[in-house]
Every structure is written in C-alpha cells, then in structure tokens.
Coordinates of C-alpha atoms in Angstrom, one line a residue:
X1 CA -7.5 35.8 203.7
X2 CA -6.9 39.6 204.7
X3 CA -3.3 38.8 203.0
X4 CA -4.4 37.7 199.7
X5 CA -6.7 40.8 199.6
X6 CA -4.3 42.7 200.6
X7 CA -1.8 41.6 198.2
X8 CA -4.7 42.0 195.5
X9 CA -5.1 45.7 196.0
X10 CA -1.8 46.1 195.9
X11 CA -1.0 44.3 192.0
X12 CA -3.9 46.4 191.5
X13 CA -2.3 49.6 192.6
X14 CA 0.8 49.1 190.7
X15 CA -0.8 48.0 186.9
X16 CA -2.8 51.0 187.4
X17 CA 0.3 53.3 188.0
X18 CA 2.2 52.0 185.2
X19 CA -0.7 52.2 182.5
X20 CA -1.2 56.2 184.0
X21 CA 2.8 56.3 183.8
X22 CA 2.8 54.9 179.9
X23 CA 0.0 57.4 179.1
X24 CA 1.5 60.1 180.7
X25 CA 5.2 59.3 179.5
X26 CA 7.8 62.2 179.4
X27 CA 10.1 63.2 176.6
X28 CA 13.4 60.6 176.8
X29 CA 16.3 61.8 174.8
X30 CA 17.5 58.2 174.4
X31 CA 14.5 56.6 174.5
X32 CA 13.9 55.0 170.7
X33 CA 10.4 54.7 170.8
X34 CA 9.6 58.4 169.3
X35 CA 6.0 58.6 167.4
X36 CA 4.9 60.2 164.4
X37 CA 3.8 63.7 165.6
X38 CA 7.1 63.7 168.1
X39 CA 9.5 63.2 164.7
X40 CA 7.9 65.9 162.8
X41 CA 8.3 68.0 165.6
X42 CA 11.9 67.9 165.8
X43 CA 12.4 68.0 162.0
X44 CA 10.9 71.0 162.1
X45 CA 12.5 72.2 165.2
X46 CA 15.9 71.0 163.3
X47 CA 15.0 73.2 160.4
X48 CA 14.6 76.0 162.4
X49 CA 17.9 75.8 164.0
X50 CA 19.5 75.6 160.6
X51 CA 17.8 78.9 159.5
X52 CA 19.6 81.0 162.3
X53 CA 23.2 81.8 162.4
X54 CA 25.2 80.0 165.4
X55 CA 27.7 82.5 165.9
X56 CA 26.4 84.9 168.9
X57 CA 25.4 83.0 172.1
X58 CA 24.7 86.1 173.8
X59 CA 20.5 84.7 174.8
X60 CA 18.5 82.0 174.2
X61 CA 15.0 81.0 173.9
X62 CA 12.4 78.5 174.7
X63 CA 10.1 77.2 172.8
X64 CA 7.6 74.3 173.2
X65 CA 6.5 72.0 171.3
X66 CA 3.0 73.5 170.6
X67 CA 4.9 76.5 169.0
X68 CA 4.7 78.8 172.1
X69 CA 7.3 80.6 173.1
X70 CA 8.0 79.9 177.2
X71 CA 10.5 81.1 179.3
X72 CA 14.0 82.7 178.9
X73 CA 16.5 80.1 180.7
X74 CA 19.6 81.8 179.6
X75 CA 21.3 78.3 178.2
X76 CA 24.1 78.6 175.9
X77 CA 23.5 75.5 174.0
X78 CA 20.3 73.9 172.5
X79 CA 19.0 71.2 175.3
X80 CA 15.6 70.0 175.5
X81 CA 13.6 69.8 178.9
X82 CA 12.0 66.4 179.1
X83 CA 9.4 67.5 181.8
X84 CA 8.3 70.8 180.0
X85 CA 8.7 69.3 176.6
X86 CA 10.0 72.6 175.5
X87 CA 13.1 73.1 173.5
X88 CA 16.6 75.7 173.9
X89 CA 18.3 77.4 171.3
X90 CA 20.4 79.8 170.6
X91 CA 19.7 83.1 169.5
X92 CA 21.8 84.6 166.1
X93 CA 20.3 88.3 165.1
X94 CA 17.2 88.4 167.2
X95 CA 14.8 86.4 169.0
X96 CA 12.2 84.6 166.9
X97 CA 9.7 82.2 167.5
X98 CA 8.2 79.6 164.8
X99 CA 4.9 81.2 164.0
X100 CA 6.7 85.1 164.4
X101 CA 9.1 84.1 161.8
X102 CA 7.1 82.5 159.5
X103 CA 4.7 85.4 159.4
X104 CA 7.6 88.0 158.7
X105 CA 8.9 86.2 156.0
X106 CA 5.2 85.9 154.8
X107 CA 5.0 90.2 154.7
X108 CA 8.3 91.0 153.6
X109 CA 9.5 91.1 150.0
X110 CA 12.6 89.8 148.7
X111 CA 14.3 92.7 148.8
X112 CA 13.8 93.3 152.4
X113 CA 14.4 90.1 152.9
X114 CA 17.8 89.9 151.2
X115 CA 18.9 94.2 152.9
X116 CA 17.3 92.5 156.8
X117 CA 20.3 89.6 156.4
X118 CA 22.9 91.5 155.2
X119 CA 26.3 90.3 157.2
X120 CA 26.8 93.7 159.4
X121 CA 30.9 93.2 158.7
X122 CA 31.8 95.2 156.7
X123 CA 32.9 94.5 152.8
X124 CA 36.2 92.5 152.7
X125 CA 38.1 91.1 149.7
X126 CA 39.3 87.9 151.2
X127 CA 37.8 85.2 149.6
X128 CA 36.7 83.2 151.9
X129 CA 34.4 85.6 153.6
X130 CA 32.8 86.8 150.1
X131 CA 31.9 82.8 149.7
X132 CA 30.1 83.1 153.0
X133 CA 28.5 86.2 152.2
X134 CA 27.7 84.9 149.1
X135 CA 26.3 81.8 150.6
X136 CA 24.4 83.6 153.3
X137 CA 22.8 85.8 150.5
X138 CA 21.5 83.4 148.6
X139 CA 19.9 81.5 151.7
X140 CA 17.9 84.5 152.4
X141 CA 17.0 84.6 148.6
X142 CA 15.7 81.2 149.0
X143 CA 13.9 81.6 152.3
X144 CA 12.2 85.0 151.0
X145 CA 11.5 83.6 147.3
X146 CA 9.9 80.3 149.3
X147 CA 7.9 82.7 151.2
X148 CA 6.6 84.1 148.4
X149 CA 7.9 87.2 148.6
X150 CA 8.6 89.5 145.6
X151 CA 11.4 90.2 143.3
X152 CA 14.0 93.2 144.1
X153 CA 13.5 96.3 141.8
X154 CA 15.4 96.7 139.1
X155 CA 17.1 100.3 140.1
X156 CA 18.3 98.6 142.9
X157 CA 19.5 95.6 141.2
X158 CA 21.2 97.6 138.8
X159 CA 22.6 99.5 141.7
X160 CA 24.2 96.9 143.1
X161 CA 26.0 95.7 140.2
X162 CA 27.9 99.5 140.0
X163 CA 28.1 99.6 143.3
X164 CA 30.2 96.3 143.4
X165 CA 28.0 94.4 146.1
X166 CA 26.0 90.8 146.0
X167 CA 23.6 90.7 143.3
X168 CA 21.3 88.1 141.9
X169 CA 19.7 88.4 138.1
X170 CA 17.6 84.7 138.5
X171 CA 14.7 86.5 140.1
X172 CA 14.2 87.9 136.9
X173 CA 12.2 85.4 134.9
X174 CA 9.8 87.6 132.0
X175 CA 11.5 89.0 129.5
X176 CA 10.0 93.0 130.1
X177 CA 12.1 92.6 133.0
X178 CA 15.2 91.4 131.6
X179 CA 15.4 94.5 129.2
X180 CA 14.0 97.1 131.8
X181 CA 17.4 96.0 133.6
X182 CA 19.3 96.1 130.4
X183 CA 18.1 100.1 129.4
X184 CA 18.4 100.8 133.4
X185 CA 21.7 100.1 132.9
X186 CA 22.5 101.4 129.4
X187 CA 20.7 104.6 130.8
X188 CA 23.3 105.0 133.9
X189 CA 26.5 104.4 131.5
X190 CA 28.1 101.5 133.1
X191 CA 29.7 98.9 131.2
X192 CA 30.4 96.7 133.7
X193 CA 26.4 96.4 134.6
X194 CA 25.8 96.2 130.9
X195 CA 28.1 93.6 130.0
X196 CA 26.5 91.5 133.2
X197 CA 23.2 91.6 132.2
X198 CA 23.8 90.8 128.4
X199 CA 25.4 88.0 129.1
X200 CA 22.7 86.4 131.2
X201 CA 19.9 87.5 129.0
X202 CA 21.5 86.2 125.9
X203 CA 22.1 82.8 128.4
X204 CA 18.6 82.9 129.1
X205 CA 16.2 83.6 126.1
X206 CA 15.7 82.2 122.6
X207 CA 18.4 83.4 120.3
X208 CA 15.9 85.0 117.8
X209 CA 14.4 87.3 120.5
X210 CA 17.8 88.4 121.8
X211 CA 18.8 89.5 118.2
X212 CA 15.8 91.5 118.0
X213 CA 16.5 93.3 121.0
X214 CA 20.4 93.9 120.5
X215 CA 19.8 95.2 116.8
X216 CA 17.3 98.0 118.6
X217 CA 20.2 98.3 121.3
X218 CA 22.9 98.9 119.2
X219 CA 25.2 100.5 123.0
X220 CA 24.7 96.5 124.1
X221 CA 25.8 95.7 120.9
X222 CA 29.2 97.5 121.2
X223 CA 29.8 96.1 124.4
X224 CA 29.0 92.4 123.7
X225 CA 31.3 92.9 120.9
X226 CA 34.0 94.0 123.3
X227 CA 33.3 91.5 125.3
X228 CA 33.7 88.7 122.7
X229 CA 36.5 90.5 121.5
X230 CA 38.5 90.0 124.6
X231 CA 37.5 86.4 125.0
X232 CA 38.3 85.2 121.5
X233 CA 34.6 83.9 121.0
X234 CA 35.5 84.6 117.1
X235 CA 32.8 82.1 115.6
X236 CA 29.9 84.1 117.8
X237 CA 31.4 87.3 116.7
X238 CA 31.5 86.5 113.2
X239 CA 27.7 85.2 113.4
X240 CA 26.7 88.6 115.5
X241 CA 28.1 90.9 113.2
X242 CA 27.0 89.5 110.1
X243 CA 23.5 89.4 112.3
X244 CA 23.9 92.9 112.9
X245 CA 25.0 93.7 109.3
X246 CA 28.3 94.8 110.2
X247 CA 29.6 93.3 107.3
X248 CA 32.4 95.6 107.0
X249 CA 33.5 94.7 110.5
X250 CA 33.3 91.1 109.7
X251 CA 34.8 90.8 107.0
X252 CA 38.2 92.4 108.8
X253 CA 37.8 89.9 111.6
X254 CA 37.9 87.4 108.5
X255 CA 41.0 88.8 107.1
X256 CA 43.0 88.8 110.7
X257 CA 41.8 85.2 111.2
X258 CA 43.3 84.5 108.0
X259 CA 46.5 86.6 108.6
X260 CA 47.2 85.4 111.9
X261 CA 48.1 81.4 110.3
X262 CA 51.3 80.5 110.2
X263 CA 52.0 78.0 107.8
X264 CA 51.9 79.9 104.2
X265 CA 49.3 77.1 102.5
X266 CA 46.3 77.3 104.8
X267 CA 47.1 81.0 105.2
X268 CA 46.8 81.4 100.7
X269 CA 43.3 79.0 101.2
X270 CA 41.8 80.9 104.0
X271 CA 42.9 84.8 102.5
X272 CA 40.9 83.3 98.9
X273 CA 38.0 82.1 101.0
X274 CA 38.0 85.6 103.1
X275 CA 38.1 87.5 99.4
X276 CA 35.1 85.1 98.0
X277 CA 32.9 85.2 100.9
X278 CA 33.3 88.6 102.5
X279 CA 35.6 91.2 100.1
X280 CA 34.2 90.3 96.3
X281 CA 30.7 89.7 97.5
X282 CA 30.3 93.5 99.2
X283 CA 29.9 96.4 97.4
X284 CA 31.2 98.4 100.4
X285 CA 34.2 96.7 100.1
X286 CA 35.2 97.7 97.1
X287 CA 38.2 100.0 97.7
X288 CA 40.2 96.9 99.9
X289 CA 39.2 93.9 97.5
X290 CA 42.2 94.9 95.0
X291 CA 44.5 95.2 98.2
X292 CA 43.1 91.6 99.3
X293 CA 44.4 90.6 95.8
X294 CA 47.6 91.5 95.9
X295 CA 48.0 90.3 99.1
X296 CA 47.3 86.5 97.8
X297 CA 50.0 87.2 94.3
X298 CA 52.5 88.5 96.4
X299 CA 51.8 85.4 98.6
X300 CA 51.6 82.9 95.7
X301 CA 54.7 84.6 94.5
X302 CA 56.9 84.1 97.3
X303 CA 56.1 80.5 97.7
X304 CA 58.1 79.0 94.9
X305 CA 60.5 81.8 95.5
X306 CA 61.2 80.1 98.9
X307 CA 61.2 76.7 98.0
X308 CA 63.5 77.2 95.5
X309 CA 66.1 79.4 97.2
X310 CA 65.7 76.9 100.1
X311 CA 66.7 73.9 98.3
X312 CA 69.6 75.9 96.3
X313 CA 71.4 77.2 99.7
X314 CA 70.9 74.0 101.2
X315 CA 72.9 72.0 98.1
X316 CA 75.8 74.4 98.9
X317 CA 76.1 75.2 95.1
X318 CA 75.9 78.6 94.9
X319 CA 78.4 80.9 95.6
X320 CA 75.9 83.7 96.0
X321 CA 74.2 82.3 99.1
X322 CA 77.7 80.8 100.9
X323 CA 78.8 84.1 100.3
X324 CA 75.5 86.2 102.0
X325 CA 73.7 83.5 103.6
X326 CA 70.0 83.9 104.1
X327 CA 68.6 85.5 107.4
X328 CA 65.3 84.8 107.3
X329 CA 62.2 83.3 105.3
X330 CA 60.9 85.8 102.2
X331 CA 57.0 84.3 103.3
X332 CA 54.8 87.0 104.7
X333 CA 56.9 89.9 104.0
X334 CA 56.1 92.9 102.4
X335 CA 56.0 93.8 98.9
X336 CA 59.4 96.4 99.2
X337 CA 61.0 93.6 101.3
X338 CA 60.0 91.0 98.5
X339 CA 61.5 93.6 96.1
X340 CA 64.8 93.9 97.8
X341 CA 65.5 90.1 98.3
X342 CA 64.7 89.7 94.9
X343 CA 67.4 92.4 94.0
X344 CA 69.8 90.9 96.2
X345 CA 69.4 87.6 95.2
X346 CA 68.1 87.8 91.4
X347 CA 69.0 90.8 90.0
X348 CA 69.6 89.5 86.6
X349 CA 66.4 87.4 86.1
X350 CA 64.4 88.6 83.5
X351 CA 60.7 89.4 83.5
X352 CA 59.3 86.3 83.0
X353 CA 60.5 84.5 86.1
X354 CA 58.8 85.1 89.2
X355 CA 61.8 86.6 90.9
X356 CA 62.3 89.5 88.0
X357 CA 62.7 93.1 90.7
X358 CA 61.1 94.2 87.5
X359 CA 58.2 92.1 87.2
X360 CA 57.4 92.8 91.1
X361 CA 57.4 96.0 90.3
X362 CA 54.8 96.4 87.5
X363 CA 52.4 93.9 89.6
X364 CA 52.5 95.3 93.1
X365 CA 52.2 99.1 91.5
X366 CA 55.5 100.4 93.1
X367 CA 57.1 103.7 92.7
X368 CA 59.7 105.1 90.9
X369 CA 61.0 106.2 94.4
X370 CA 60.5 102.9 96.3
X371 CA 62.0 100.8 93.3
X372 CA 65.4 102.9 92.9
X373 CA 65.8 102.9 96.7
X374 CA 65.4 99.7 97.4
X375 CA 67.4 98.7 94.1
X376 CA 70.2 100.8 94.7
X377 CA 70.5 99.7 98.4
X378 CA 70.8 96.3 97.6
X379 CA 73.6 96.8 94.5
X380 CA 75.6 99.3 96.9
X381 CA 75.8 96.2 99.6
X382 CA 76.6 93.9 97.0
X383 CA 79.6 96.6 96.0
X384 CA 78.2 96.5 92.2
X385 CA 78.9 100.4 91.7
X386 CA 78.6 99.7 87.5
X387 CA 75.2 98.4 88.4
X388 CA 74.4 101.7 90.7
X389 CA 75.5 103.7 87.4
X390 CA 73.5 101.9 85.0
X391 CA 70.5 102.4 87.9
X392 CA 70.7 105.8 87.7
X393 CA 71.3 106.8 84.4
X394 CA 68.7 107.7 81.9
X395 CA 68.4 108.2 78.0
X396 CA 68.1 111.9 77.5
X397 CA 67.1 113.6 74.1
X398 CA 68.6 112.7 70.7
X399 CA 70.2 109.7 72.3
X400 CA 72.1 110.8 74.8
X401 CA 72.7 109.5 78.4
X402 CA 72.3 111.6 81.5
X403 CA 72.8 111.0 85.2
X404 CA 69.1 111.1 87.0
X405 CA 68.1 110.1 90.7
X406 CA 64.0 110.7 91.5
X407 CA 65.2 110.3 95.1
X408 CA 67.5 112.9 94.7
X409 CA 71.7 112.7 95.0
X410 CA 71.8 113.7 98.4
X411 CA 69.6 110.7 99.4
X412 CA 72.1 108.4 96.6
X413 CA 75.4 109.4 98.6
X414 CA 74.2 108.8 102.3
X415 CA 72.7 105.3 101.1
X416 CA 76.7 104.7 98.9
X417 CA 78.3 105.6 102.1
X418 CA 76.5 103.7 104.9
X419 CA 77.1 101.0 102.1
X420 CA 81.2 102.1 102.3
X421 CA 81.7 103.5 98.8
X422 CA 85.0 104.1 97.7
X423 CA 85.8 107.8 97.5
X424 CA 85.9 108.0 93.8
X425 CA 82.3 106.9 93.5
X426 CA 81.1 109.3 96.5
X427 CA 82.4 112.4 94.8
X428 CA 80.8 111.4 91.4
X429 CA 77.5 112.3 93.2
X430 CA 78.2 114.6 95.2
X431 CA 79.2 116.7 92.5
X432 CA 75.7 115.9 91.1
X433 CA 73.8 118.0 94.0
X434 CA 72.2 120.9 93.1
X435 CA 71.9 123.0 96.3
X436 CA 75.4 124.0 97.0
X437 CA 74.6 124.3 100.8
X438 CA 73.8 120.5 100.8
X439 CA 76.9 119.4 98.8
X440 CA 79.3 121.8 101.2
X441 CA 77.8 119.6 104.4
X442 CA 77.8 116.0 103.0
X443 CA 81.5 116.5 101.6
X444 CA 82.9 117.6 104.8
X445 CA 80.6 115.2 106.5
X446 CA 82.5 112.7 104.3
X447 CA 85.7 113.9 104.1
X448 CA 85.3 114.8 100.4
X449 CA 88.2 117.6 100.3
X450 CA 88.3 118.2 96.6
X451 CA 84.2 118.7 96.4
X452 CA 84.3 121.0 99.6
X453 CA 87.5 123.0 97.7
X454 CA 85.6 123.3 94.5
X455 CA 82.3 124.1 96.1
X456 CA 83.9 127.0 98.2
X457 CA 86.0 128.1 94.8
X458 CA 82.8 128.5 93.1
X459 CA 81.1 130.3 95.9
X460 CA 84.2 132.4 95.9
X461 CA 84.1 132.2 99.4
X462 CA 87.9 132.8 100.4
X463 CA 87.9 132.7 104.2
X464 CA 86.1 129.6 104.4
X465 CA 88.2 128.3 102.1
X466 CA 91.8 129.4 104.3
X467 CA 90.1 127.9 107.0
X468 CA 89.9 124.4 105.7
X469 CA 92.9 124.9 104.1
X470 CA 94.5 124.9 107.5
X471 CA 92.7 121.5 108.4
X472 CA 94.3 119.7 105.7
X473 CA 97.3 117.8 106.4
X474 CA 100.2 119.6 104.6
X475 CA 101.7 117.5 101.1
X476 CA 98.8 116.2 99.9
X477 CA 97.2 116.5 97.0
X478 CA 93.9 117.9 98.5
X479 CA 96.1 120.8 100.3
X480 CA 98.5 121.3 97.3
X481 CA 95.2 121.9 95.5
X482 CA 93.3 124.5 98.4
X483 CA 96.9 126.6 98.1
X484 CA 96.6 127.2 94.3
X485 CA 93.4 128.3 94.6
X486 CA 94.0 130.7 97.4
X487 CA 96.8 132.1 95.3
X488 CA 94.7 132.4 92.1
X489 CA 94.5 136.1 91.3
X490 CA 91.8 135.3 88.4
X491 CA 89.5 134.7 90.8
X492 CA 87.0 137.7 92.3
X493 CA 87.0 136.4 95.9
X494 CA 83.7 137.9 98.3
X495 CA 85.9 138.1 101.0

C-alpha cells in the first residue's frame, strides 16, 4: 500500500514539473513551435540588423527582447542566448538600441539624417563604390523621410549639385520649392545645377505651368535650349521656341532640318513647307524669304539638269562627257558651281533651256565679276581661246569692238596660264595691263620675253634691260630683239 502511494506522489511530482517546465519554456533556436509575439519580435529584430552596416565588428551589443539594452558580451557574430532571451549583434557606426534609434531618427531632419550617414571614405570615381554610396544615401533618405523628418534646404541642395556630391531633387514635391531651387541656382551661375533641375521640374509638373515659368526665366530657357540642342530633341525644340516666340530661331532650326536631307525630292518638299510655314508667314523674316526662294529654283533647276546629263553620259553618246567625264552630282551645289558646270557642259544653250549660264545668271542675281570668272575659267580648260576673246570683248562707241575684263587682265592671265595658254594668247593680255609694274612681274613670272623687253623699252630703263638681255639664250629671236634695242640711239635711255 506504502508503494502505490508512493508511486502516486511520485506521477504526481513529475506532471507537475513538466506543466511548470511548458510554462516556463526557454527560447529554442530549432524548436518550430514559435508564437505570435516571439515572430514579431525577431522581424523586428531582423529589421534592425538590416538598418546597420556589417562591415566593423569591432563591439557588440545586447539587447533583449523587451527592448532593453543588457550587457556587453563582446561576440563577433549575432547569436541569441536562449536562457536570457536577449539577442547579439554587431555594431556598424555606433551603438544603438531599438527605442534610442527610433527616437533620433524621430528628432533629426532629413538633412541631418542624410550628412550623419555619409560613407567616411573618401570620394572615389570607381563605379562600384559610387553605386554603394549611392545606395547607402538613398537608404538613409528613406529611413529619415519614414521618420518624418524634413526636407534638405535648398542652398544646400543646390550646393551639392556644384559641388559634384549625392544629391536627391524627389524631396521636393510643391512647386514654390521646385523654382526656389531653380533661381538658387540661376542666382549662383552654374549650368550644370541649372540644367539638373530643369529637367526634373519639366518631368515633374504640368506642361502649361512649366511654360509659364521658363518664359519669366528666359537664363533656363537658354540652357534647356542647349540642352535639347545637344541631344537632338528637335520636335521639343521646335514646340519650345515657337512657345517662347522665338520664331526667328525656329524657323532656322526648320531650314537646317530641311537642308540636312539627302535625297533632292524630300529636301525641294520640306525647304517649300519650311518657306510656307515659318519664312512667308513672319514679317521678321523678310530679308531671308527671297534667299529661301532661290534656294528651291536653283534646286528645281538642277534636278532635270541631273537627270538628264545622267542618262546622256551613261548612253556613251556624247563625246563631250567621254571626253571630261563627270566628277560629281550638280544637286546641292551652289549657285557659281551650278554656273560653271553649266558653262562646261552647255555653253551654247540658249536662254530658254534650263542649263543657259545666261539664264542662271539673270535668276540667281550674279555679278558681272562672278559670271566672267567663272565663264572664262571653264572655256580656258576647255582650250576654247576664240570663246575667251569673244568673253571679253565689248561693243564700244560708234560700233566699235574693244578688249574689256571687270576682273581685270592681271586676274585673265594667271587664270589662262594655270589653264596652260599658249604663249601667243598670254602676251595678248599681258600687253592689255595697265600698271606697268604688274605687266614687268607676270611676263617674267611667265617667261614672256618680248612683253618684259617692250615694257623695259618703254620705261627706258636700259640697265634692267642689259641685265635680262644677258639671261636670254643667245640666237633667238627674243635676244636678237633686246640687242637692237640696246643699240637704238633714238632712244633717251634713264640710265
């Protein structure tokens, strides 16, 4: 009986410690049977970890799970302590508990916030450690801005953005402060800053607001411009501008687009459009409209000039283009160029056909200088010297004919002899110069000896005149000719 009592008190003893042991049950790392209130401590805890850098191991700290902070173990590595039920970690920057770090973010500002975690490395361009920064930055942004903390001031925004360092402009939400960092910056002269913060207030408010502010703003204006400019964003330039009623400025950006085609069709349709919409239509641009127009004749000209010529070298039937073969297209050159193919290639077409020198001449306004240049240069390379004298002769009075060059005959001899003259036509100019000092230099220059012995005879200038005597070789006609007039008593030498 004393055994069965016995064993009694003992069953007895045992439930009892195992209902005080499962009330009393410590933390068990592995143990899957983790209430409520446990898990949302170590979310918390887990949160808390991630908030802290892991990179200096230097101290640790304990904290329990009631949010007290406990003894300093020294640990390296997070572990928990199942009788305690207190928690390690380690420390990053400086030792925090929950409730102290929660109440610091609570006090400080954004700005604090964002200057208390900057890295302590110094600045670095390699890339991967600007990401980090970056990153780093942008956490502490998120933990102050969660904290309710306040926005950075603009100075020292603005600051930063000169100064090359992290910045952030989505802090900035009302529009005041969007423009207070826009003048802050137009104020300190950077255009760097400028450009920044344009471009994220025109990202960020309603288009019809932003254009009210640019056109009062007119230094943001130039520098979105620029900006656009740079980046080809032609179709927002062209909108700003005429917004800005810069239509001046526009209307050029028109006429580059249009320029800038290749193909000689859509480059004709888009110069008329350009003239319609932007040159005809301003008053302002009055003085460039007739330009613009003879821009699109001289285009429309060429053309057919083109096609045609094209098809006639390729058929091989004319002697004129196997004989100087083309170089290059006549589409988009210049009017002169125009004019010099055309009197290369159609000198004898008369003024009604498109080609006519003549005809491109009255249209396009020419000179008298441009047009006998670039005529004679073409007939001296095409060795048609009866064509250079009928160029430069003119009626004179009571029907006469007289030799006449508005570029001068100075100018008509160097073009004849880079174009290899014979030496019969070079003299008949040269003796046309006026200014003795000028024919002496071009008839040595080339090798005219019976204009440099006549010029010297009639400058009666006998020493020069022995002296080139001597050059010449002795028998021939130029040297038989300096000896008689050395020898002529009848004339009154200087010298």
């Amino acid at each position: 009986m004393s055994s069965l009592r016995k064993s009694s008190v003992e069953d007895e003893y045992w439930d009892t410690s195992r209902a005080s042991a499962k009330k009393n049950k410590g933390f068990n790392l592995f143990d899957d049977t983790v209430s409520v209130e446990t898990a949302d401590e170590l979310r918390k805890s887990k949160r808390l970890l991630r908030s802290f850098d892991e990179d200096d191991d230097d101290a640790t700290d304990t904290i329990n799970w009631d949010g007290t902070p406990s003894a300093d173990t020294g640990a390296g590595n997070v572990s928990f302590q199942p009788d305690s039920g207190s928690m390690l970690y380690s420390k990053s920057h400086e030792k925090l508990s929950t409730s102290s770090s929660n109440t610091s973010l609570n006090n400080q500002s954004i700005h604090d916030v964002v200057t208390s975690y900057q890295p302590k490395t110094p600045q670095t361009n390699d890339p991967k450690k600007l990401v980090e920064q970056i990153q780093f930055l942008e956490r502490a942004f998120d933990r102050a801005k969660a904290s309710g903390g306040s926005k950075v001031p603009v100075d020292d925004t603005v600051q930063r953005i000169i100064n090359g360092e992290q910045y952030s402009l989505e802090m900035y939400k009302s529009k005041d402060d969007k423009f207070a960092l826009l003048d802050r910056a137009i104020k300190l002269h950077d255009g760097n800053a400028i450009t920044a913060i344009i471009l994220f207030i025109k990202k960020t408010i309603k288009p019809s607001i932003f254009n009210l502010e640019l056109q009062r703003r007119p230094v943001a204006a130039n520098h979105l411009i620029s900006y656009m400019k740079a980046h080809y964003d032609l179709k927002e330039l062209e909108d700003l501008l005429g917004m800005l009623g810069r239509n001046e400025e526009a209307a050029m950006l028109k006429y580059k687009q249009a320029v800038s085609i290749s193909d000689a069709g859509a480059k004709l349709k888009s110069l008329d459009m350009c003239l319609r919409a932007h040159f005809s239509a301003n008053p302002q641009l009055s003085g460039e409209t007739p330009l613009l127009q003879e821009h699109i004749a001289l285009l429309e000209r060429q053309r057919p000039i083109e096609d045609s010529d094209k098809k006639a070298e390729l058929s091989g039937m004319v002697m004129m283009f196997k004989q100087y073969p083309r170089k290059a297209s006549i589409l988009n050159m210049s009017a002169v160029t125009t004019l010099y193919y055309c009197c290369f290639y159609h000198s004898t077409e008369g003024e009604n056909h498109l080609a006519c020198p003549e005809a491109i001449r009255k249209q396009h306004q020419l000179t008298d200088k441009q047009f006998v240049w670039t005529a004679l240069s073409a007939r001296a390379r095409l060795k048609q010297w009866n064509g250079v004298d009928e160029l430069l002769t003119t009626k004179g009075w009571f029907g006469g004919t007289k030799a006449r060059a508005v570029i001068g005959f100075d100018r008509v001899c160097q073009i004849l002899n880079q174009c290899n003259a014979p030496l019969e036509v070079l003299t008949k100019y040269l003796k046309l110069i006026d200014n003795t000092e000028k024919r002496l230099d071009l008839a040595r220059k080339f090798k005219c000896h019976n204009v440099v012995i006549e010029t010297l005879v009639s400058m009666k200038d006998r020493a020069q005149l022995d002296f080139y005597a001597r050059k010449l070789q002795p028998g021939t006609v130029e040297a038989r000719s300096a000896a008689g007039a050395l020898n002529n008593s009848s004339i009154k030498w200087k010298n």
